[in-house]
Amino acid sequence: GFNTDIELRNTSSIGDANAATSDDRYRAAEYNSTPNDTQNNTSTNAYNEIVSGIERANLCIQGLRKYGNTGNDPDMAHLLGESLAYRAFYYFELIKMWGEVPLRTEPVSSSTIYLKKSDRDDIYLQILSDLDEAINLLYWPEASKITTRADRINKAFAMGLYARVALSAAGYAWRPDEGLVGTGNEGSLRLTTKQELSAEVLYPKALNYLKTLISTGCCSLEPSYEMLWRKFNNAEHLA
């Protein structure tokens, strides 16, 4: 969530000296934003920027599949894996903040400008499928000049993201009732009804990815949470 001392706002109080914008920030931190708030009703709001990222990823995926010779060029294959992982990451962010959203897996065309909301479980399936494919295409950290930088996606990142998405997809969420996505149905806090998103299916696979990741030795766990916390706040993991 955003309403903590390390995220969007450091208090839940509303009505300070800059109430015109500050109140909307507090409401966003409490997942209580309004349709005309100053934080989301802009051309560069979070939703707009994330969806722009998805469109760019879709353009890359389409172009690389058609022209990239990804079956024979490992660098092009890695770029395809990066694009798939970015799309997965962006959709995971959308689900966390907005729940059900339109699912796009191709660049926007005149016939697909307006799409209805998709069931979040269908989006989860797409995210996990994208990550499965990406994991097979991406380089390990340090295995290529592309992945010597911490700000480029690599196989380890995709495996870790898969595990995190699996925990959410198989867990409880406020889901509309079956077949009523986008109708205004309030739904309920429940598990998915899709067997392929169940804990029995996803957890073993996620665990296997993490075991494989750790066994390679390319990444290691911090010895303590305190050490992780200190390095994170000092931005040492960006080196």
PDB file of C-alpha atoms in Angstrom:
ATOM      1  CA  GLY A   1       0.000   0.000   0.000  1.00  0.00           C
ATOM      2  CA  PHE A   2       0.919   3.672  -0.266  1.00  0.00           C
ATOM      3  CA  ASN A   3      -0.249   4.917   3.114  1.00  0.00           C
ATOM      4  CA  THR A   4       2.948   4.243   5.083  1.00  0.00           C
ATOM      5  CA  ASP A   5       5.893   6.293   6.278  1.00  0.00           C
ATOM      6  CA  ILE A   6       8.013   5.133   3.320  1.00  0.00           C
ATOM      7  CA  GLU A   7       5.555   5.438   0.460  1.00  0.00           C
ATOM      8  CA  LEU A   8       3.280   8.149  -0.986  1.00  0.00           C
ATOM      9  CA  ARG A   9       2.291   9.969   2.210  1.00  0.00           C
ATOM     10  CA  ASN A  10       3.591   9.829   5.769  1.00  0.00           C
ATOM     11  CA  THR A  11       0.282  10.426   7.516  1.00  0.00           C
ATOM     12  CA  SER A  12      -3.401   9.844   6.896  1.00  0.00           C
ATOM     13  CA  SER A  13      -4.389  13.346   7.993  1.00  0.00           C
ATOM     14  CA  ILE A  14      -6.314  15.511   5.537  1.00  0.00           C
ATOM     15  CA  GLY A  15      -6.468  19.296   5.534  1.00  0.00           C
ATOM     16  CA  ASP A  16      -2.963  20.705   5.749  1.00  0.00           C
ATOM     17  CA  ALA A  17      -1.761  24.041   4.335  1.00  0.00           C
ATOM     18  CA  ASN A  18      -1.712  22.741   0.750  1.00  0.00           C
ATOM     19  CA  ALA A  19      -5.157  21.192   0.857  1.00  0.00           C
ATOM     20  CA  ALA A  20      -5.889  21.768  -2.842  1.00  0.00           C
ATOM     21  CA  THR A  21      -3.430  19.054  -3.873  1.00  0.00           C
ATOM     22  CA  SER A  22      -2.480  17.436  -0.612  1.00  0.00           C
ATOM     23  CA  ASP A  23      -5.961  16.156   0.193  1.00  0.00           C
ATOM     24  CA  ASP A  24      -6.083  14.312  -3.114  1.00  0.00           C
ATOM     25  CA  ARG A  25      -2.718  12.707  -2.383  1.00  0.00           C
ATOM     26  CA  TYR A  26      -3.970  11.490   0.973  1.00  0.00           C
ATOM     27  CA  ARG A  27      -7.102  10.101  -0.651  1.00  0.00           C
ATOM     28  CA  ALA A  28      -4.997   8.297  -3.249  1.00  0.00           C
ATOM     29  CA  ALA A  29      -2.866   6.828  -0.464  1.00  0.00           C
ATOM     30  CA  GLU A  30      -6.058   5.546   1.145  1.00  0.00           C
ATOM     31  CA  TYR A  31      -7.449   4.174  -2.168  1.00  0.00           C
ATOM     32  CA  ASN A  32     -10.242   6.743  -1.957  1.00  0.00           C
ATOM     33  CA  SER A  33      -9.515   9.004  -4.920  1.00  0.00           C
ATOM     34  CA  THR A  34     -12.327  10.857  -6.686  1.00  0.00           C
ATOM     35  CA  PRO A  35     -12.980  11.116 -10.467  1.00  0.00           C
ATOM     36  CA  ASN A  36     -11.844  14.755 -10.624  1.00  0.00           C
ATOM     37  CA  ASP A  37      -8.902  14.647  -8.219  1.00  0.00           C
ATOM     38  CA  THR A  38      -5.755  16.552  -9.128  1.00  0.00           C
ATOM     39  CA  GLN A  39      -3.503  13.484  -8.967  1.00  0.00           C
ATOM     40  CA  ASN A  40      -5.201  11.194 -11.482  1.00  0.00           C
ATOM     41  CA  ASN A  41      -7.115  13.590 -13.739  1.00  0.00           C
ATOM     42  CA  THR A  42      -4.030  14.571 -15.755  1.00  0.00           C
ATOM     43  CA  SER A  43      -2.384  13.555 -19.019  1.00  0.00           C
ATOM     44  CA  THR A  44       0.602  12.105 -17.155  1.00  0.00           C
ATOM     45  CA  ASN A  45      -1.183  10.249 -14.388  1.00  0.00           C
ATOM     46  CA  ALA A  46       0.026   6.832 -13.281  1.00  0.00           C
ATOM     47  CA  TYR A  47      -2.595   4.860 -15.220  1.00  0.00           C
ATOM     48  CA  ASN A  48      -1.852   6.721 -18.445  1.00  0.00           C
ATOM     49  CA  GLU A  49       1.903   6.253 -18.108  1.00  0.00           C
ATOM     50  CA  ILE A  50       1.623   2.533 -17.351  1.00  0.00           C
ATOM     51  CA  VAL A  51      -0.729   1.947 -20.282  1.00  0.00           C
ATOM     52  CA  SER A  52       1.719   3.860 -22.512  1.00  0.00           C
ATOM     53  CA  GLY A  53       4.403   1.424 -21.364  1.00  0.00           C
ATOM     54  CA  ILE A  54       2.178  -1.505 -22.294  1.00  0.00           C
ATOM     55  CA  GLU A  55       1.620  -0.054 -25.769  1.00  0.00           C
ATOM     56  CA  ARG A  56       5.368   0.330 -26.284  1.00  0.00           C
ATOM     57  CA  ALA A  57       5.958  -3.216 -25.066  1.00  0.00           C
ATOM     58  CA  ASN A  58       3.308  -4.508 -27.483  1.00  0.00           C
ATOM     59  CA  LEU A  59       4.951  -2.651 -30.364  1.00  0.00           C
ATOM     60  CA  CYS A  60       8.314  -4.180 -29.455  1.00  0.00           C
ATOM     61  CA  ILE A  61       6.855  -7.677 -29.101  1.00  0.00           C
ATOM     62  CA  GLN A  62       5.110  -7.447 -32.461  1.00  0.00           C
ATOM     63  CA  GLY A  63       8.206  -6.124 -34.232  1.00  0.00           C
ATOM     64  CA  LEU A  64      10.645  -8.567 -32.635  1.00  0.00           C
ATOM     65  CA  ARG A  65       8.439 -11.575 -33.396  1.00  0.00           C
ATOM     66  CA  LYS A  66       8.213 -10.492 -37.036  1.00  0.00           C
ATOM     67  CA  TYR A  67      11.704  -9.191 -37.733  1.00  0.00           C
ATOM     68  CA  GLY A  68      13.969 -10.101 -34.823  1.00  0.00           C
ATOM     69  CA  ASN A  69      15.073 -13.613 -35.812  1.00  0.00           C
ATOM     70  CA  THR A  70      14.785 -14.439 -32.118  1.00  0.00           C
ATOM     71  CA  GLY A  71      15.296 -18.141 -32.736  1.00  0.00           C
ATOM     72  CA  ASN A  72      18.867 -17.578 -33.915  1.00  0.00           C
ATOM     73  CA  ASP A  73      19.930 -14.249 -32.398  1.00  0.00           C
ATOM     74  CA  PRO A  74      20.191 -14.456 -28.580  1.00  0.00           C
ATOM     75  CA  ASP A  75      20.409 -10.680 -28.205  1.00  0.00           C
ATOM     76  CA  MET A  76      17.140 -10.247 -30.097  1.00  0.00           C
ATOM     77  CA  ALA A  77      15.639 -13.078 -28.054  1.00  0.00           C
ATOM     78  CA  HIS A  78      16.652 -11.232 -24.887  1.00  0.00           C
ATOM     79  CA  LEU A  79      14.985  -8.036 -26.121  1.00  0.00           C
ATOM     80  CA  LEU A  80      11.790  -9.990 -26.735  1.00  0.00           C
ATOM     81  CA  GLY A  81      12.046 -11.440 -23.241  1.00  0.00           C
ATOM     82  CA  GLU A  82      12.520  -7.952 -21.812  1.00  0.00           C
ATOM     83  CA  SER A  83       9.456  -6.678 -23.653  1.00  0.00           C
ATOM     84  CA  LEU A  84       7.337  -9.571 -22.397  1.00  0.00           C
ATOM     85  CA  ALA A  85       8.585  -9.069 -18.842  1.00  0.00           C
ATOM     86  CA  TYR A  86       7.843  -5.346 -18.999  1.00  0.00           C
ATOM     87  CA  ARG A  87       4.302  -6.011 -20.179  1.00  0.00           C
ATOM     88  CA  ALA A  88       3.836  -8.503 -17.361  1.00  0.00           C
ATOM     89  CA  PHE A  89       5.227  -6.073 -14.799  1.00  0.00           C
ATOM     90  CA  TYR A  90       3.021  -3.213 -16.013  1.00  0.00           C
ATOM     91  CA  TYR A  91      -0.140  -5.291 -15.905  1.00  0.00           C
ATOM     92  CA  PHE A  92       0.713  -6.494 -12.409  1.00  0.00           C
ATOM     93  CA  GLU A  93       0.944  -2.847 -11.335  1.00  0.00           C
ATOM     94  CA  LEU A  94      -2.427  -2.057 -12.957  1.00  0.00           C
ATOM     95  CA  ILE A  95      -4.117  -4.970 -11.199  1.00  0.00           C
ATOM     96  CA  LYS A  96      -2.745  -3.928  -7.828  1.00  0.00           C
ATOM     97  CA  MET A  97      -4.002  -0.359  -8.169  1.00  0.00           C
ATOM     98  CA  TRP A  98      -7.125  -0.625 -10.350  1.00  0.00           C
ATOM     99  CA  GLY A  99      -8.244  -4.257 -10.319  1.00  0.00           C
ATOM    100  CA  GLU A 100      -9.944  -5.239 -13.569  1.00  0.00           C
ATOM    101  CA  VAL A 101      -8.644  -3.305 -16.603  1.00  0.00           C
ATOM    102  CA  PRO A 102      -8.714  -3.833 -20.394  1.00  0.00           C
ATOM    103  CA  LEU A 103      -6.187  -6.447 -21.524  1.00  0.00           C
ATOM    104  CA  ARG A 104      -4.190  -5.561 -24.635  1.00  0.00           C
ATOM    105  CA  THR A 105      -1.667  -7.962 -26.146  1.00  0.00           C
ATOM    106  CA  GLU A 106      -1.332  -6.173 -29.489  1.00  0.00           C
ATOM    107  CA  PRO A 107      -0.712  -2.525 -30.431  1.00  0.00           C
ATOM    108  CA  VAL A 108      -3.799  -0.333 -30.502  1.00  0.00           C
ATOM    109  CA  SER A 109      -5.680  -0.202 -33.798  1.00  0.00           C
ATOM    110  CA  SER A 110      -8.766   1.694 -34.928  1.00  0.00           C
ATOM    111  CA  SER A 111     -10.878  -1.346 -34.095  1.00  0.00           C
ATOM    112  CA  THR A 112      -9.442  -1.845 -30.605  1.00  0.00           C
ATOM    113  CA  ILE A 113      -9.327   1.706 -29.247  1.00  0.00           C
ATOM    114  CA  TYR A 114     -12.166   0.947 -26.868  1.00  0.00           C
ATOM    115  CA  LEU A 115     -11.955  -2.332 -24.981  1.00  0.00           C
ATOM    116  CA  LYS A 116     -14.042  -3.559 -22.080  1.00  0.00           C
ATOM    117  CA  LYS A 117     -12.514  -4.572 -18.794  1.00  0.00           C
ATOM    118  CA  SER A 118     -11.034  -8.059 -18.653  1.00  0.00           C
ATOM    119  CA  ASP A 119     -11.373 -10.491 -15.792  1.00  0.00           C
ATOM    120  CA  ARG A 120      -8.319 -10.038 -13.572  1.00  0.00           C
ATOM    121  CA  ASP A 121      -7.765 -13.789 -13.600  1.00  0.00           C
ATOM    122  CA  ASP A 122      -7.441 -13.694 -17.389  1.00  0.00           C
ATOM    123  CA  ILE A 123      -4.905 -10.905 -16.942  1.00  0.00           C
ATOM    124  CA  TYR A 124      -3.021 -13.002 -14.373  1.00  0.00           C
ATOM    125  CA  LEU A 125      -2.890 -15.878 -16.854  1.00  0.00           C
ATOM    126  CA  GLN A 126      -1.445 -13.551 -19.498  1.00  0.00           C
ATOM    127  CA  ILE A 127       1.122 -12.167 -17.057  1.00  0.00           C
ATOM    128  CA  LEU A 128       2.288 -15.630 -16.036  1.00  0.00           C
ATOM    129  CA  SER A 129       2.390 -16.807 -19.659  1.00  0.00           C
ATOM    130  CA  ASP A 130       4.480 -13.771 -20.621  1.00  0.00           C
ATOM    131  CA  LEU A 131       6.906 -14.448 -17.774  1.00  0.00           C
ATOM    132  CA  ASP A 132       7.189 -18.137 -18.633  1.00  0.00           C
ATOM    133  CA  GLU A 133       8.210 -17.210 -22.173  1.00  0.00           C
ATOM    134  CA  ALA A 134      10.469 -14.385 -21.020  1.00  0.00           C
ATOM    135  CA  ILE A 135      12.369 -16.617 -18.587  1.00  0.00           C
ATOM    136  CA  ASN A 136      13.380 -18.877 -21.479  1.00  0.00           C
ATOM    137  CA  LEU A 137      14.630 -15.912 -23.533  1.00  0.00           C
ATOM    138  CA  LEU A 138      16.401 -13.669 -21.032  1.00  0.00           C
ATOM    139  CA  TYR A 139      20.084 -13.701 -20.130  1.00  0.00           C
ATOM    140  CA  TRP A 140      21.173 -14.388 -16.587  1.00  0.00           C
ATOM    141  CA  PRO A 141      22.729 -11.435 -14.723  1.00  0.00           C
ATOM    142  CA  GLU A 142      26.276 -10.768 -15.997  1.00  0.00           C
ATOM    143  CA  ALA A 143      25.839 -13.351 -18.792  1.00  0.00           C
ATOM    144  CA  SER A 144      25.776 -10.591 -21.410  1.00  0.00           C
ATOM    145  CA  LYS A 145      26.816  -6.966 -21.631  1.00  0.00           C
ATOM    146  CA  ILE A 146      23.085  -6.225 -21.669  1.00  0.00           C
ATOM    147  CA  THR A 147      22.635  -7.651 -18.166  1.00  0.00           C
ATOM    148  CA  THR A 148      25.699  -6.187 -16.495  1.00  0.00           C
ATOM    149  CA  ARG A 149      23.485  -3.274 -15.440  1.00  0.00           C
ATOM    150  CA  ALA A 150      21.022  -3.547 -12.570  1.00  0.00           C
ATOM    151  CA  ASP A 151      18.438  -1.461 -14.441  1.00  0.00           C
ATOM    152  CA  ARG A 152      17.973  -4.001 -17.254  1.00  0.00           C
ATOM    153  CA  ILE A 153      15.611  -6.937 -16.857  1.00  0.00           C
ATOM    154  CA  ASN A 154      17.263 -10.365 -16.610  1.00  0.00           C
ATOM    155  CA  LYS A 155      16.246 -13.968 -16.054  1.00  0.00           C
ATOM    156  CA  ALA A 156      16.587 -13.681 -12.266  1.00  0.00           C
ATOM    157  CA  PHE A 157      14.220 -10.712 -12.141  1.00  0.00           C
ATOM    158  CA  ALA A 158      11.615 -12.524 -14.245  1.00  0.00           C
ATOM    159  CA  MET A 159      11.779 -15.614 -12.016  1.00  0.00           C
ATOM    160  CA  GLY A 160      11.340 -13.514  -8.892  1.00  0.00           C
ATOM    161  CA  LEU A 161       8.458 -11.593 -10.446  1.00  0.00           C
ATOM    162  CA  TYR A 162       6.772 -14.851 -11.438  1.00  0.00           C
ATOM    163  CA  ALA A 163       6.858 -15.998  -7.816  1.00  0.00           C
ATOM    164  CA  ARG A 164       5.435 -12.723  -6.568  1.00  0.00           C
ATOM    165  CA  VAL A 165       2.622 -12.743  -9.140  1.00  0.00           C
ATOM    166  CA  ALA A 166       1.844 -16.380  -8.297  1.00  0.00           C
ATOM    167  CA  LEU A 167       1.285 -15.451  -4.646  1.00  0.00           C
ATOM    168  CA  SER A 168      -1.202 -12.747  -5.647  1.00  0.00           C
ATOM    169  CA  ALA A 169      -2.988 -14.708  -8.360  1.00  0.00           C
ATOM    170  CA  ALA A 170      -3.616 -17.672  -6.082  1.00  0.00           C
ATOM    171  CA  GLY A 171      -4.600 -15.496  -3.132  1.00  0.00           C
ATOM    172  CA  TYR A 172      -7.707 -13.661  -2.040  1.00  0.00           C
ATOM    173  CA  ALA A 173      -8.830 -10.561  -3.944  1.00  0.00           C
ATOM    174  CA  TRP A 174     -12.001  -8.504  -4.274  1.00  0.00           C
ATOM    175  CA  ARG A 175     -13.318 -10.130  -7.422  1.00  0.00           C
ATOM    176  CA  PRO A 176     -16.632  -9.466  -9.236  1.00  0.00           C
ATOM    177  CA  ASP A 177     -18.933 -12.448  -9.460  1.00  0.00           C
ATOM    178  CA  GLU A 178     -18.361 -14.862 -12.331  1.00  0.00           C
ATOM    179  CA  GLY A 179     -19.187 -13.331 -15.715  1.00  0.00           C
ATOM    180  CA  LEU A 180     -20.040  -9.906 -14.275  1.00  0.00           C
ATOM    181  CA  VAL A 181     -16.773  -8.015 -14.801  1.00  0.00           C
ATOM    182  CA  GLY A 182     -17.451  -4.431 -15.915  1.00  0.00           C
ATOM    183  CA  THR A 183     -21.153  -4.507 -15.008  1.00  0.00           C
ATOM    184  CA  GLY A 184     -20.827  -2.686 -11.690  1.00  0.00           C
ATOM    185  CA  ASN A 185     -21.181  -5.904  -9.745  1.00  0.00           C
ATOM    186  CA  GLU A 186     -19.461  -5.435  -6.383  1.00  0.00           C
ATOM    187  CA  GLY A 187     -18.412  -9.066  -6.059  1.00  0.00           C
ATOM    188  CA  SER A 188     -16.741 -10.375  -2.934  1.00  0.00           C
ATOM    189  CA  LEU A 189     -13.410 -11.168  -1.338  1.00  0.00           C
ATOM    190  CA  ARG A 190     -12.690 -14.618  -2.700  1.00  0.00           C
ATOM    191  CA  LEU A 191     -10.230 -16.944  -4.380  1.00  0.00           C
ATOM    192  CA  THR A 192     -10.167 -17.529  -8.110  1.00  0.00           C
ATOM    193  CA  THR A 193     -12.252 -20.309  -9.599  1.00  0.00           C
ATOM    194  CA  LYS A 194      -9.623 -21.046 -12.266  1.00  0.00           C
ATOM    195  CA  GLN A 195      -7.749 -24.233 -11.403  1.00  0.00           C
ATOM    196  CA  GLU A 196      -4.672 -23.098 -13.341  1.00  0.00           C
ATOM    197  CA  LEU A 197      -4.331 -20.179 -10.889  1.00  0.00           C
ATOM    198  CA  SER A 198      -4.731 -22.273  -7.757  1.00  0.00           C
ATOM    199  CA  ALA A 199      -2.030 -22.493  -5.113  1.00  0.00           C
ATOM    200  CA  GLU A 200      -1.633 -26.198  -5.888  1.00  0.00           C
ATOM    201  CA  VAL A 201      -0.606 -25.346  -9.443  1.00  0.00           C
ATOM    202  CA  LEU A 202       1.289 -22.074  -9.041  1.00  0.00           C
ATOM    203  CA  TYR A 203       3.166 -22.442  -5.764  1.00  0.00           C
ATOM    204  CA  PRO A 204       5.281 -25.485  -6.741  1.00  0.00           C
ATOM    205  CA  LYS A 205       6.230 -23.829 -10.019  1.00  0.00           C
ATOM    206  CA  ALA A 206       7.123 -20.554  -8.311  1.00  0.00           C
ATOM    207  CA  LEU A 207       9.191 -22.422  -5.719  1.00  0.00           C
ATOM    208  CA  ASN A 208      11.034 -24.298  -8.460  1.00  0.00           C
ATOM    209  CA  TYR A 209      11.906 -21.028 -10.194  1.00  0.00           C
ATOM    210  CA  LEU A 210      13.269 -19.594  -6.950  1.00  0.00           C
ATOM    211  CA  LYS A 211      15.276 -22.730  -6.159  1.00  0.00           C
ATOM    212  CA  THR A 212      16.764 -22.644  -9.651  1.00  0.00           C
ATOM    213  CA  LEU A 213      17.563 -18.968  -9.249  1.00  0.00           C
ATOM    214  CA  ILE A 214      19.338 -19.397  -5.920  1.00  0.00           C
ATOM    215  CA  SER A 215      21.185 -22.549  -6.990  1.00  0.00           C
ATOM    216  CA  THR A 216      22.867 -20.761  -9.907  1.00  0.00           C
ATOM    217  CA  GLY A 217      24.807 -18.536  -7.542  1.00  0.00           C
ATOM    218  CA  CYS A 218      24.249 -15.484  -9.728  1.00  0.00           C
ATOM    219  CA  CYS A 219      22.144 -13.951  -6.987  1.00  0.00           C
ATOM    220  CA  SER A 220      22.129 -14.443  -3.251  1.00  0.00           C
ATOM    221  CA  LEU A 221      19.842 -13.624  -0.367  1.00  0.00           C
ATOM    222  CA  GLU A 222      20.912 -10.987   2.129  1.00  0.00           C
ATOM    223  CA  PRO A 223      21.952 -12.511   5.470  1.00  0.00           C
ATOM    224  CA  SER A 224      19.373 -10.466   7.364  1.00  0.00           C
ATOM    225  CA  TYR A 225      16.372  -8.265   6.751  1.00  0.00           C
ATOM    226  CA  GLU A 226      18.234  -5.402   8.427  1.00  0.00           C
ATOM    227  CA  MET A 227      20.994  -5.640   5.817  1.00  0.00           C
ATOM    228  CA  LEU A 228      18.421  -5.676   3.007  1.00  0.00           C
ATOM    229  CA  TRP A 229      16.701  -2.637   4.500  1.00  0.00           C
ATOM    230  CA  ARG A 230      19.929  -0.657   4.869  1.00  0.00           C
ATOM    231  CA  LYS A 231      21.138  -1.414   1.341  1.00  0.00           C
ATOM    232  CA  PHE A 232      17.737  -0.643  -0.129  1.00  0.00           C
ATOM    233  CA  ASN A 233      17.570   2.764   1.555  1.00  0.00           C
ATOM    234  CA  ASN A 234      21.138   3.554   0.524  1.00  0.00           C
ATOM    235  CA  ALA A 235      20.309   2.583  -3.082  1.00  0.00           C
ATOM    236  CA  GLU A 236      23.199   0.104  -3.053  1.00  0.00           C
ATOM    237  CA  HIS A 237      21.208  -2.448  -5.068  1.00  0.00           C
ATOM    238  CA  LEU A 238      21.243  -0.070  -8.043  1.00  0.00           C
ATOM    239  CA  ALA A 239      25.005  -0.385  -8.502  1.00  0.00           C
TER     240      ALA A 239
END
